mmCIF file of C-alpha atoms in Angstrom:
data_model
loop_
_atom_site.group_PDB
_atom_site.id
_atom_site.type_symbol
_atom_site.label_atom_id
_atom_site.label_comp_id
_atom_site.label_asym_id
_atom_site.label_seq_id
_atom_site.Cartn_x
_atom_site.Cartn_y
_atom_site.Cartn_z
ATOM 1 C CA MET A 1 -60.414 -76.517 -99.204
ATOM 2 C CA ILE A 2 -58.554 -79.276 -97.388
ATOM 3 C CA ARG A 3 -59.455 -79.572 -93.723
ATOM 4 C CA PRO A 4 -57.654 -81.522 -90.983
ATOM 5 C CA TRP A 5 -58.801 -84.985 -89.968
ATOM 6 C CA LYS A 6 -59.577 -85.759 -86.354
ATOM 7 C CA VAL A 7 -57.648 -88.418 -84.414
ATOM 8 C CA ILE A 8 -60.192 -90.450 -82.437
ATOM 9 C CA ARG A 9 -57.962 -93.240 -81.097
ATOM 10 C CA SER A 10 -54.196 -93.549 -80.650
ATOM 11 C CA LYS A 11 -52.263 -96.594 -79.517
ATOM 12 C CA PRO A 12 -48.522 -96.666 -78.716
ATOM 13 C CA ILE A 13 -46.711 -99.514 -80.502
ATOM 14 C CA GLY A 14 -43.167 -99.169 -79.228
ATOM 15 C CA ASP A 15 -40.211 -97.006 -78.227
ATOM 16 C CA PHE A 16 -37.231 -97.409 -80.545
ATOM 17 C CA ARG A 17 -34.863 -94.860 -78.927
ATOM 18 C CA ILE A 18 -34.639 -92.327 -81.818
ATOM 19 C CA PHE A 19 -38.415 -92.510 -82.389
ATOM 20 C CA LYS A 20 -41.612 -93.910 -80.918
ATOM 21 C CA LEU A 21 -44.235 -95.542 -83.117
ATOM 22 C CA ARG A 22 -47.989 -95.161 -82.659
ATOM 23 C CA SER A 23 -51.105 -96.247 -84.546
ATOM 24 C CA ASP A 24 -53.839 -93.606 -84.913
ATOM 25 C CA VAL A 25 -57.384 -93.957 -86.133
ATOM 26 C CA SER A 26 -58.562 -90.721 -87.757
ATOM 27 C CA VAL A 27 -61.860 -89.513 -89.206
ATOM 28 C CA HIS A 28 -62.219 -87.658 -92.503
ATOM 29 C CA PRO A 29 -63.695 -84.196 -91.792
ATOM 30 C CA ASP A 30 -66.304 -84.389 -94.582
ATOM 31 C CA THR A 31 -67.155 -88.042 -95.153
ATOM 32 C CA GLY A 32 -66.742 -89.319 -91.572
ATOM 33 C CA GLU A 33 -64.794 -92.299 -92.932
ATOM 34 C CA GLU A 34 -62.263 -93.843 -90.524
ATOM 35 C CA HIS A 35 -58.719 -94.840 -91.504
ATOM 36 C CA ASP A 36 -55.699 -95.915 -89.495
ATOM 37 C CA PHE A 37 -52.240 -94.388 -89.861
ATOM 38 C CA PHE A 38 -48.826 -95.186 -88.392
ATOM 39 C CA VAL A 39 -47.007 -92.144 -86.997
ATOM 40 C CA LEU A 40 -43.392 -91.799 -85.811
ATOM 41 C CA ASP A 41 -42.715 -89.350 -82.968
ATOM 42 C CA SER A 42 -39.262 -87.978 -82.288
ATOM 43 C CA VAL A 43 -37.860 -84.918 -80.548
ATOM 44 C CA ASN A 44 -36.973 -82.112 -82.941
ATOM 45 C CA TRP A 45 -33.705 -82.300 -84.852
ATOM 46 C CA VAL A 46 -31.178 -79.523 -85.523
ATOM 47 C CA ASN A 47 -28.649 -79.111 -88.340
ATOM 48 C CA ILE A 48 -25.915 -76.487 -88.257
ATOM 49 C CA VAL A 49 -24.586 -74.299 -91.082
ATOM 50 C CA ALA A 50 -21.235 -73.308 -89.537
ATOM 51 C CA LEU A 51 -19.082 -70.816 -91.452
ATOM 52 C CA THR A 52 -15.397 -70.121 -90.911
ATOM 53 C CA PRO A 53 -13.822 -66.644 -91.385
ATOM 54 C CA ASP A 54 -12.398 -68.009 -94.684
ATOM 55 C CA ARG A 55 -15.871 -68.698 -96.173
ATOM 56 C CA GLU A 56 -15.700 -72.409 -95.578
ATOM 57 C CA LEU A 57 -18.476 -74.632 -94.288
ATOM 58 C CA VAL A 58 -17.680 -76.977 -91.392
ATOM 59 C CA MET A 59 -18.858 -80.383 -92.614
ATOM 60 C CA VAL A 60 -18.617 -83.910 -91.230
ATOM 61 C CA GLU A 61 -18.190 -87.275 -92.854
ATOM 62 C CA GLN A 62 -19.848 -90.153 -91.064
ATOM 63 C CA TYR A 63 -21.143 -93.670 -91.495
ATOM 64 C CA ARG A 64 -24.938 -93.871 -91.556
ATOM 65 C CA HIS A 65 -26.573 -97.063 -90.346
ATOM 66 C CA GLY A 66 -29.888 -96.584 -92.190
ATOM 67 C CA SER A 67 -28.356 -96.332 -95.662
ATOM 68 C CA GLY A 68 -25.181 -98.303 -94.831
ATOM 69 C CA THR A 69 -23.060 -95.591 -96.470
ATOM 70 C CA VAL A 70 -20.522 -92.910 -95.533
ATOM 71 C CA GLU A 71 -22.120 -89.473 -96.011
ATOM 72 C CA LEU A 72 -20.836 -85.905 -96.302
ATOM 73 C CA GLU A 73 -23.127 -83.836 -94.078
ATOM 74 C CA ILE A 74 -23.266 -80.790 -91.863
ATOM 75 C CA PRO A 75 -23.176 -81.310 -88.089
ATOM 76 C CA GLY A 76 -26.496 -82.016 -86.407
ATOM 77 C CA GLY A 77 -28.342 -83.894 -83.760
ATOM 78 C CA MET A 78 -31.377 -84.284 -81.573
ATOM 79 C CA MET A 79 -32.588 -81.710 -79.060
ATOM 80 C CA ASP A 80 -31.652 -82.970 -75.596
ATOM 81 C CA ALA A 81 -34.206 -83.198 -72.809
ATOM 82 C CA GLY A 82 -34.526 -79.700 -71.359
ATOM 83 C CA GLU A 83 -33.309 -77.958 -74.519
ATOM 84 C CA THR A 84 -36.121 -75.759 -75.824
ATOM 85 C CA ASP A 85 -34.067 -73.477 -78.086
ATOM 86 C CA PRO A 86 -32.674 -75.091 -81.255
ATOM 87 C CA VAL A 87 -29.813 -72.563 -81.199
ATOM 88 C CA VAL A 88 -28.583 -74.083 -77.914
ATOM 89 C CA THR A 89 -28.722 -77.565 -79.454
ATOM 90 C CA GLY A 90 -26.959 -76.348 -82.592
ATOM 91 C CA VAL A 91 -24.069 -74.709 -80.738
ATOM 92 C CA ARG A 92 -23.688 -77.804 -78.528
ATOM 93 C CA GLU A 93 -23.771 -80.298 -81.391
ATOM 94 C CA LEU A 94 -21.289 -78.227 -83.427
ATOM 95 C CA ARG A 95 -18.861 -78.241 -80.495
ATOM 96 C CA GLU A 96 -19.337 -81.934 -79.651
ATOM 97 C CA GLU A 97 -19.075 -83.197 -83.243
ATOM 98 C CA THR A 98 -16.329 -80.907 -84.583
ATOM 99 C CA GLY A 99 -14.804 -78.868 -81.718
ATOM 100 C CA TYR A 100 -15.731 -75.661 -83.607
ATOM 101 C CA GLU A 101 -17.267 -72.651 -81.921
ATOM 102 C CA GLY A 102 -18.414 -69.385 -83.487
ATOM 103 C CA ASN A 103 -20.680 -66.449 -82.837
ATOM 104 C CA ALA A 104 -23.917 -64.833 -83.989
ATOM 105 C CA ALA A 105 -25.679 -68.226 -83.758
ATOM 106 C CA ARG A 106 -29.278 -67.886 -84.905
ATOM 107 C CA ARG A 107 -32.138 -69.820 -86.484
ATOM 108 C CA LEU A 108 -31.979 -69.929 -90.255
ATOM 109 C CA GLY A 109 -35.074 -72.023 -90.994
ATOM 110 C CA GLN A 110 -37.129 -75.096 -90.296
ATOM 111 C CA VAL A 111 -38.968 -77.851 -92.133
ATOM 112 C CA LEU A 112 -41.156 -80.827 -91.309
ATOM 113 C CA THR A 113 -38.914 -83.898 -91.468
ATOM 114 C CA ASN A 114 -41.530 -85.967 -93.305
ATOM 115 C CA PRO A 115 -45.082 -84.879 -92.467
ATOM 116 C CA ALA A 116 -46.615 -88.013 -94.016
ATOM 117 C CA ILE A 117 -45.249 -90.184 -91.198
ATOM 118 C CA PHE A 118 -43.210 -88.050 -88.739
ATOM 119 C CA SER A 119 -44.625 -85.470 -86.327
ATOM 120 C CA ASN A 120 -41.373 -83.562 -85.734
ATOM 121 C CA THR A 121 -39.512 -80.552 -87.080
ATOM 122 C CA CYS A 122 -35.912 -80.113 -88.229
ATOM 123 C CA HIS A 123 -34.350 -76.713 -87.513
ATOM 124 C CA THR A 124 -31.322 -75.203 -89.216
ATOM 125 C CA VAL A 125 -29.026 -73.002 -87.138
ATOM 126 C CA LEU A 126 -26.485 -70.627 -88.695
ATOM 127 C CA VAL A 127 -23.219 -69.905 -86.862
ATOM 128 C CA GLU A 128 -20.537 -67.521 -88.185
ATOM 129 C CA ASN A 129 -16.825 -66.983 -87.512
ATOM 130 C CA CYS A 130 -16.350 -70.597 -86.464
ATOM 131 C CA ARG A 131 -12.909 -71.670 -85.271
ATOM 132 C CA LEU A 132 -11.552 -74.935 -83.851
ATOM 133 C CA LYS A 133 -11.497 -74.343 -80.090
ATOM 134 C CA HIS A 134 -12.330 -77.622 -78.371
ATOM 135 C CA GLY A 135 -11.707 -81.322 -78.513
ATOM 136 C CA VAL A 136 -14.564 -83.412 -79.907
ATOM 137 C CA GLU A 137 -16.967 -85.328 -77.637
ATOM 138 C CA PHE A 138 -18.703 -88.023 -79.624
ATOM 139 C CA ASP A 139 -21.921 -89.698 -78.507
ATOM 140 C CA GLN A 140 -21.806 -93.458 -78.134
ATOM 141 C CA ALA A 141 -21.277 -95.079 -81.552
ATOM 142 C CA GLU A 142 -20.570 -91.716 -83.203
ATOM 143 C CA ASP A 143 -17.523 -91.601 -85.391
ATOM 144 C CA LEU A 144 -16.962 -88.489 -87.528
ATOM 145 C CA VAL A 145 -14.262 -86.671 -89.467
ATOM 146 C CA THR A 146 -14.442 -82.879 -89.960
ATOM 147 C CA ARG A 147 -14.105 -81.496 -93.506
ATOM 148 C CA LEU A 148 -13.828 -77.805 -94.355
ATOM 149 C CA VAL A 149 -15.542 -77.118 -97.697
ATOM 150 C CA PRO A 150 -15.527 -73.754 -99.531
ATOM 151 C CA VAL A 151 -19.010 -72.214 -99.441
ATOM 152 C CA ALA A 152 -18.703 -71.549 -103.186
ATOM 153 C CA ASP A 153 -18.502 -75.318 -103.851
ATOM 154 C CA ILE A 154 -21.718 -76.226 -102.001
ATOM 155 C CA PRO A 155 -24.308 -75.788 -104.809
ATOM 156 C CA LYS A 156 -22.196 -77.981 -107.111
ATOM 157 C CA LEU A 157 -21.805 -80.661 -104.413
ATOM 158 C CA VAL A 158 -25.596 -80.749 -103.999
ATOM 159 C CA ALA A 159 -26.138 -80.749 -107.783
ATOM 160 C CA GLU A 160 -23.702 -83.648 -108.226
ATOM 161 C CA GLU A 161 -25.351 -85.514 -105.342
ATOM 162 C CA LYS A 162 -22.138 -85.701 -103.327
ATOM 163 C CA ILE A 163 -24.355 -84.394 -100.516
ATOM 164 C CA LYS A 164 -27.270 -86.814 -100.282
ATOM 165 C CA HIS A 165 -28.905 -86.503 -96.841
ATOM 166 C CA SER A 166 -32.259 -84.830 -97.524
ATOM 167 C CA LEU A 167 -32.257 -82.724 -94.348
ATOM 168 C CA VAL A 168 -28.739 -81.468 -95.084
ATOM 169 C CA VAL A 169 -29.811 -80.511 -98.626
ATOM 170 C CA VAL A 170 -32.773 -78.609 -97.097
ATOM 171 C CA ALA A 171 -30.463 -76.683 -94.741
ATOM 172 C CA LEU A 172 -28.177 -75.803 -97.642
ATOM 173 C CA TYR A 173 -31.119 -74.549 -99.743
ATOM 174 C CA HIS A 174 -32.221 -72.258 -96.909
ATOM 175 C CA PHE A 175 -28.588 -71.080 -96.659
ATOM 176 C CA ASP A 176 -28.422 -70.527 -100.445
ATOM 177 C CA LEU A 177 -31.682 -68.524 -100.347
ATOM 178 C CA TRP A 178 -30.340 -66.446 -97.453
ATOM 179 C CA GLN A 179 -27.126 -65.704 -99.349
ATOM 180 C CA ARG A 180 -29.194 -64.605 -102.368
ATOM 181 C CA GLY A 181 -31.241 -62.242 -100.181
ATOM 182 C CA ILE A 182 -34.455 -64.229 -100.746
ATOM 183 C CA LYS A 183 -34.603 -65.699 -97.234
ATOM 184 C CA LYS A 184 -34.772 -63.317 -94.288
ATOM 185 C CA ILE A 185 -33.584 -64.634 -90.971
ATOM 186 C CA GLY A 186 -36.363 -64.836 -88.426
ATOM 187 C CA GLY A 187 -38.812 -64.590 -91.343
ATOM 188 C CA MET B 1 -11.004 -92.137 -93.213
ATOM 189 C CA ILE B 2 -14.460 -93.320 -92.202
ATOM 190 C CA ARG B 3 -15.130 -96.948 -93.086
ATOM 191 C CA PRO B 4 -18.472 -98.798 -93.125
ATOM 192 C CA TRP B 5 -19.550 -100.905 -90.166
ATOM 193 C CA LYS B 6 -20.555 -104.527 -90.658
ATOM 194 C CA VAL B 7 -24.051 -105.772 -89.817
ATOM 195 C CA ILE B 8 -23.683 -109.095 -87.989
ATOM 196 C CA ARG B 9 -27.283 -109.720 -86.899
ATOM 197 C CA SER B 10 -30.613 -108.347 -88.107
ATOM 198 C CA LYS B 11 -34.033 -108.994 -86.614
ATOM 199 C CA PRO B 12 -37.350 -107.884 -88.151
ATOM 200 C CA ILE B 13 -39.570 -106.046 -85.650
ATOM 201 C CA GLY B 14 -42.690 -105.335 -87.659
ATOM 202 C CA ASP B 15 -44.378 -104.348 -90.914
ATOM 203 C CA PHE B 16 -46.193 -101.020 -90.697
ATOM 204 C CA ARG B 17 -47.409 -100.743 -94.312
ATOM 205 C CA ILE B 18 -45.382 -97.669 -95.401
ATOM 206 C CA PHE B 19 -42.238 -99.031 -93.731
ATOM 207 C CA LYS B 20 -40.834 -102.112 -92.022
ATOM 208 C CA LEU B 21 -38.758 -101.829 -88.865
ATOM 209 C CA ARG B 22 -35.703 -103.950 -88.078
ATOM 210 C CA SER B 23 -33.062 -104.072 -85.339
ATOM 211 C CA ASP B 24 -29.462 -104.538 -86.511
ATOM 212 C CA VAL B 25 -26.348 -105.289 -84.515
ATOM 213 C CA SER B 26 -23.273 -103.823 -86.225
ATOM 214 C CA VAL B 27 -19.553 -103.934 -85.561
ATOM 215 C CA HIS B 28 -17.239 -100.931 -85.713
ATOM 216 C CA PRO B 29 -14.616 -101.550 -88.454
ATOM 217 C CA ASP B 30 -11.660 -100.478 -86.288
ATOM 218 C CA THR B 31 -12.523 -101.134 -82.655
ATOM 219 C CA GLY B 32 -14.693 -104.239 -83.106
ATOM 220 C CA GLU B 33 -17.257 -102.736 -80.702
ATOM 221 C CA GLU B 34 -20.862 -103.868 -81.210
ATOM 222 C CA HIS B 35 -23.854 -101.514 -81.185
ATOM 223 C CA ASP B 36 -27.501 -101.987 -82.081
ATOM 224 C CA PHE B 37 -29.424 -99.706 -84.444
ATOM 225 C CA PHE B 38 -33.068 -99.468 -85.515
ATOM 226 C CA VAL B 39 -33.552 -99.187 -89.272
ATOM 227 C CA LEU B 40 -36.703 -98.374 -91.279
ATOM 228 C CA ASP B 41 -37.043 -99.990 -94.715
ATOM 229 C CA SER B 42 -39.394 -98.642 -97.353
ATOM 230 C CA VAL B 43 -39.643 -98.832 -101.114
ATOM 231 C CA ASN B 44 -38.186 -95.804 -102.875
ATOM 232 C CA TRP B 45 -40.262 -92.631 -103.077
ATOM 233 C CA VAL B 46 -40.720 -90.287 -106.056
ATOM 234 C CA ASN B 47 -41.598 -86.570 -106.153
ATOM 235 C CA ILE B 48 -42.563 -84.803 -109.380
ATOM 236 C CA VAL B 49 -41.610 -81.326 -110.582
ATOM 237 C CA ALA B 50 -44.366 -80.825 -113.180
ATOM 238 C CA LEU B 51 -44.239 -77.654 -115.290
ATOM 239 C CA THR B 52 -47.063 -76.196 -117.378
ATOM 240 C CA PRO B 53 -46.499 -74.334 -120.677
ATOM 241 C CA ASP B 54 -47.158 -71.102 -118.708
ATOM 242 C CA ARG B 55 -44.187 -71.658 -116.329
ATOM 243 C CA GLU B 56 -46.316 -72.835 -113.479
ATOM 244 C CA LEU B 57 -45.595 -75.710 -111.128
ATOM 245 C CA VAL B 58 -48.363 -78.257 -110.539
ATOM 246 C CA MET B 59 -48.633 -78.468 -106.746
ATOM 247 C CA VAL B 60 -51.012 -80.233 -104.375
ATOM 248 C CA GLU B 61 -52.423 -79.318 -101.020
ATOM 249 C CA GLN B 62 -53.084 -82.216 -98.694
ATOM 250 C CA TYR B 63 -53.591 -83.164 -95.083
ATOM 251 C CA ARG B 64 -50.608 -84.993 -93.571
ATOM 252 C CA HIS B 65 -51.247 -87.462 -90.775
ATOM 253 C CA GLY B 66 -47.702 -87.373 -89.334
ATOM 254 C CA SER B 67 -47.623 -83.628 -88.702
ATOM 255 C CA GLY B 68 -51.411 -83.196 -88.422
ATOM 256 C CA THR B 69 -51.260 -80.235 -90.822
ATOM 257 C CA VAL B 70 -52.339 -79.276 -94.350
ATOM 258 C CA GLU B 71 -49.226 -78.950 -96.536
ATOM 259 C CA LEU B 72 -48.438 -77.374 -99.905
ATOM 260 C CA GLU B 73 -46.365 -79.971 -101.759
ATOM 261 C CA ILE B 74 -45.541 -81.317 -105.185
ATOM 262 C CA PRO B 75 -47.172 -84.607 -106.269
ATOM 263 C CA GLY B 76 -45.395 -87.757 -105.175
ATOM 264 C CA GLY B 77 -45.724 -91.299 -103.989
ATOM 265 C CA MET B 78 -44.223 -94.706 -103.484
ATOM 266 C CA MET B 79 -42.859 -96.909 -106.241
ATOM 267 C CA ASP B 80 -45.415 -99.652 -106.861
ATOM 268 C CA ALA B 81 -44.421 -103.320 -106.879
ATOM 269 C CA GLY B 82 -42.984 -104.007 -110.321
ATOM 270 C CA GLU B 83 -42.022 -100.374 -110.978
ATOM 271 C CA THR B 84 -38.260 -100.183 -111.381
ATOM 272 C CA ASP B 85 -38.032 -96.809 -113.149
ATOM 273 C CA PRO B 86 -38.842 -93.755 -111.006
ATOM 274 C CA VAL B 87 -39.946 -91.918 -114.152
ATOM 275 C CA VAL B 88 -42.806 -94.430 -114.574
ATOM 276 C CA THR B 89 -43.846 -93.882 -110.949
ATOM 277 C CA GLY B 90 -43.608 -90.111 -111.369
ATOM 278 C CA VAL B 91 -45.776 -89.985 -114.482
ATOM 279 C CA ARG B 92 -48.349 -92.295 -112.840
ATOM 280 C CA GLU B 93 -48.494 -90.376 -109.554
ATOM 281 C CA LEU B 94 -48.787 -87.038 -111.373
ATOM 282 C CA ARG B 95 -51.753 -88.383 -113.355
ATOM 283 C CA GLU B 96 -53.446 -90.050 -110.365
ATOM 284 C CA GLU B 97 -53.051 -87.118 -107.965
ATOM 285 C CA THR B 98 -53.688 -84.200 -110.334
ATOM 286 C CA GLY B 99 -54.917 -85.499 -113.720
ATOM 287 C CA TYR B 100 -51.973 -83.697 -115.386
ATOM 288 C CA GLU B 101 -49.839 -85.263 -118.102
ATOM 289 C CA GLY B 102 -46.817 -83.838 -119.864
ATOM 290 C CA ASN B 103 -43.797 -84.890 -121.855
ATOM 291 C CA ALA B 104 -40.010 -85.146 -121.667
ATOM 292 C CA ALA B 105 -40.308 -86.874 -118.264
ATOM 293 C CA ARG B 106 -36.851 -87.566 -116.876
ATOM 294 C CA ARG B 107 -34.931 -87.972 -113.620
ATOM 295 C CA LEU B 108 -33.818 -84.704 -112.100
ATOM 296 C CA GLY B 109 -32.097 -86.007 -108.977
ATOM 297 C CA GLN B 110 -32.155 -88.204 -105.919
ATOM 298 C CA VAL B 111 -31.376 -88.069 -102.207
ATOM 299 C CA LEU B 112 -31.332 -90.422 -99.250
ATOM 300 C CA THR B 113 -34.575 -89.816 -97.334
ATOM 301 C CA ASN B 114 -32.818 -89.928 -93.949
ATOM 302 C CA PRO B 115 -29.721 -92.130 -93.982
ATOM 303 C CA ALA B 116 -29.455 -92.180 -90.177
ATOM 304 C CA ILE B 117 -32.574 -94.356 -89.914
ATOM 305 C CA PHE B 118 -34.033 -95.047 -93.394
ATOM 306 C CA SER B 119 -32.491 -97.266 -96.054
ATOM 307 C CA ASN B 120 -34.384 -95.834 -99.021
ATOM 308 C CA THR B 121 -33.976 -93.183 -101.713
ATOM 309 C CA CYS B 122 -36.259 -90.384 -102.868
ATOM 310 C CA HIS B 123 -36.136 -89.551 -106.578
ATOM 311 C CA THR B 124 -37.258 -86.334 -108.231
ATOM 312 C CA VAL B 125 -38.761 -86.570 -111.721
ATOM 313 C CA LEU B 126 -39.116 -83.534 -113.996
ATOM 314 C CA VAL B 127 -42.043 -83.374 -116.460
ATOM 315 C CA GLU B 128 -42.588 -80.500 -118.890
ATOM 316 C CA ASN B 129 -45.562 -79.159 -120.888
ATOM 317 C CA CYS B 130 -48.044 -80.541 -118.388
ATOM 318 C CA ARG B 131 -51.747 -80.119 -119.118
ATOM 319 C CA LEU B 132 -54.894 -81.325 -117.357
ATOM 320 C CA LYS B 133 -55.943 -84.385 -119.362
ATOM 321 C CA HIS B 134 -57.452 -86.915 -116.951
ATOM 322 C CA GLY B 135 -59.673 -87.224 -113.937
ATOM 323 C CA VAL B 136 -57.925 -87.841 -110.640
ATOM 324 C CA GLU B 137 -57.673 -91.311 -109.077
ATOM 325 C CA PHE B 138 -56.884 -90.995 -105.396
ATOM 326 C CA ASP B 139 -55.503 -93.835 -103.304
ATOM 327 C CA GLN B 140 -57.506 -94.852 -100.277
ATOM 328 C CA ALA B 141 -57.566 -92.007 -97.739
ATOM 329 C CA GLU B 142 -55.947 -89.592 -100.200
ATOM 330 C CA ASP B 143 -57.608 -86.218 -100.477
ATOM 331 C CA LEU B 144 -55.825 -83.512 -102.498
ATOM 332 C CA VAL B 145 -56.450 -80.193 -104.208
ATOM 333 C CA THR B 146 -54.321 -79.096 -107.166
ATOM 334 C CA ARG B 147 -52.701 -75.630 -107.062
ATOM 335 C CA LEU B 148 -50.847 -74.041 -109.986
ATOM 336 C CA VAL B 149 -48.002 -71.875 -108.670
ATOM 337 C CA PRO B 150 -45.758 -69.636 -110.825
ATOM 338 C CA VAL B 151 -42.232 -71.087 -110.979
ATOM 339 C CA ALA B 152 -40.876 -67.609 -110.182
ATOM 340 C CA ASP B 153 -42.611 -67.694 -106.778
ATOM 341 C CA ILE B 154 -41.107 -71.005 -105.615
ATOM 342 C CA PRO B 155 -37.850 -69.779 -104.000
ATOM 343 C CA LYS B 156 -39.814 -67.219 -101.955
ATOM 344 C CA LEU B 157 -42.353 -69.875 -100.864
ATOM 345 C CA VAL B 158 -39.473 -72.083 -99.658
ATOM 346 C CA ALA B 159 -37.744 -69.106 -97.978
ATOM 347 C CA GLU B 160 -40.958 -68.136 -96.162
ATOM 348 C CA GLU B 161 -41.514 -71.768 -95.138
ATOM 349 C CA LYS B 162 -44.888 -71.973 -96.876
ATOM 350 C CA ILE B 163 -43.431 -75.169 -98.341
ATOM 351 C CA LYS B 164 -42.333 -77.258 -95.363
ATOM 352 C CA HIS B 165 -42.048 -80.924 -96.431
ATOM 353 C CA SER B 166 -38.308 -81.620 -96.434
ATOM 354 C CA LEU B 167 -38.378 -83.910 -99.482
ATOM 355 C CA VAL B 168 -40.356 -81.330 -101.473
ATOM 356 C CA VAL B 169 -37.810 -78.644 -100.534
ATOM 357 C CA VAL B 170 -35.039 -80.994 -101.734
ATOM 358 C CA ALA B 171 -36.769 -81.507 -105.095
ATOM 359 C CA LEU B 172 -37.193 -77.754 -105.490
ATOM 360 C CA TYR B 173 -33.494 -77.129 -104.722
ATOM 361 C CA HIS B 174 -32.476 -79.618 -107.417
ATOM 362 C CA PHE B 175 -34.906 -77.854 -109.767
ATOM 363 C CA ASP B 176 -33.481 -74.421 -108.802
ATOM 364 C CA LEU B 177 -29.917 -75.689 -109.429
ATOM 365 C CA TRP B 178 -30.997 -77.090 -112.805
ATOM 366 C CA GLN B 179 -32.570 -73.768 -113.796
ATOM 367 C CA ARG B 180 -29.344 -71.975 -112.824
ATOM 368 C CA GLY B 181 -27.296 -74.355 -114.998
ATOM 369 C CA ILE B 182 -25.473 -75.829 -111.990
ATOM 370 C CA LYS B 183 -27.265 -79.190 -112.058
ATOM 371 C CA LYS B 184 -26.992 -81.306 -115.183
ATOM 372 C CA ILE B 185 -29.715 -83.838 -115.792
ATOM 373 C CA GLY B 186 -28.445 -87.390 -115.648
ATOM 374 C CA GLY B 187 -25.308 -85.979 -113.969
#
C-alpha cells in the first residue's frame, strides 16, 4: 500500500509566467527519510474537442516555442483568473483562437498534466454544432491557423504521429472512448 | 501557413535536476516582433507497455510529488546518459521498477511531452511475454508497487479516470490503436 509523503518545507524559486517553481522537502511516510523535489505550479489548462455539424473537428496549427515546431492541435488555453468552470474557459478559448461557437458545451474528461513534476490538471471540454461566428482574438504572440479535420481521420492522425502534443492526444483518446460508448460524460 | 520563429538570444536560468530552465527571445518570421519565452529542457522520457502471457499489463502504483497523489501508471523513466535507444531505457526501467522482463521489445510510438514549454519527447516501448524474473532496484526516493491489470480493463480505467497521468494515457491510446490495427509499429 503506497501512502502519501508529507511536505515539511516549501520554498518558492521563481515565477516564470506560465508556471511557478518551488522546492519542497518531503518525508517518506514509513521510513521518515527526507528528500527534496522540484514542483511546477500552474493554473489548470483546458483543451476543446469542437465538432462541426459535418462531423469535423476544429483544429489549429501553431508554432510551439518549447519544441520549436509547428503542431496540429485542438484549441486550448489556461484558465483565466476568476474562471472556475473549465467549460467557460473552453468556450472562450475556442472563440478567441478560431472564431467558432457551438452548443451543448460540457466536460468530457480530465488528466494530471504530469504528476511527477506538475501540480495542475488539464480538462477536456466537448462542444457540438460548432460554426464560424466570430473574428479571432489572439493573445500576445499567438499565431494560429484553423483546420477542419474529419472526425473519422483522427485515430489515424494520432497513430501516424501527425498529432504529437501529449495533452491533445489525451483529449482525443477520451473523445474516442466517448464515441465508443466506453466513456460516460460526467463519469 | 505557419512558419517557425527564430531564437535570437537564449539565457540559462537554472538546473533543477529533472529539467533545466532557459529564457529565449524569439522573432516572429513575418512581423519581426520579438517576444520572450520560458523553455524547460529535459532528456527524453520512456514509458513501457509491458504485457504478460495472460494478457495483463504490468502497472505500478506510486506516489507523485507534483500532484501529491498516489497514481496508477505504467513503468517509465528518463533516458540515462549514454542511452540513445529508448528500447534500452524501457527494458531497463521495466526491470528496475517491477523486476519483469519480456521479449520482442520495440518502439510503439512517441509524443512531445508539452511542446508549448518542454523541448523533449516521450517514447512508448512495447514489451511482450513479460514475466517476473528479477528483484526490483528502485532509484533514490522511488517507492512503487506492481499491479497486474487485464488488458481488457484498460480502456474503462482510462474512461473512468482511474489512470490520470497524461503521458500514461497517451501510451495506452497508442497501444489501443495498435491493437485495433490502426497504428503500425515503426510507422
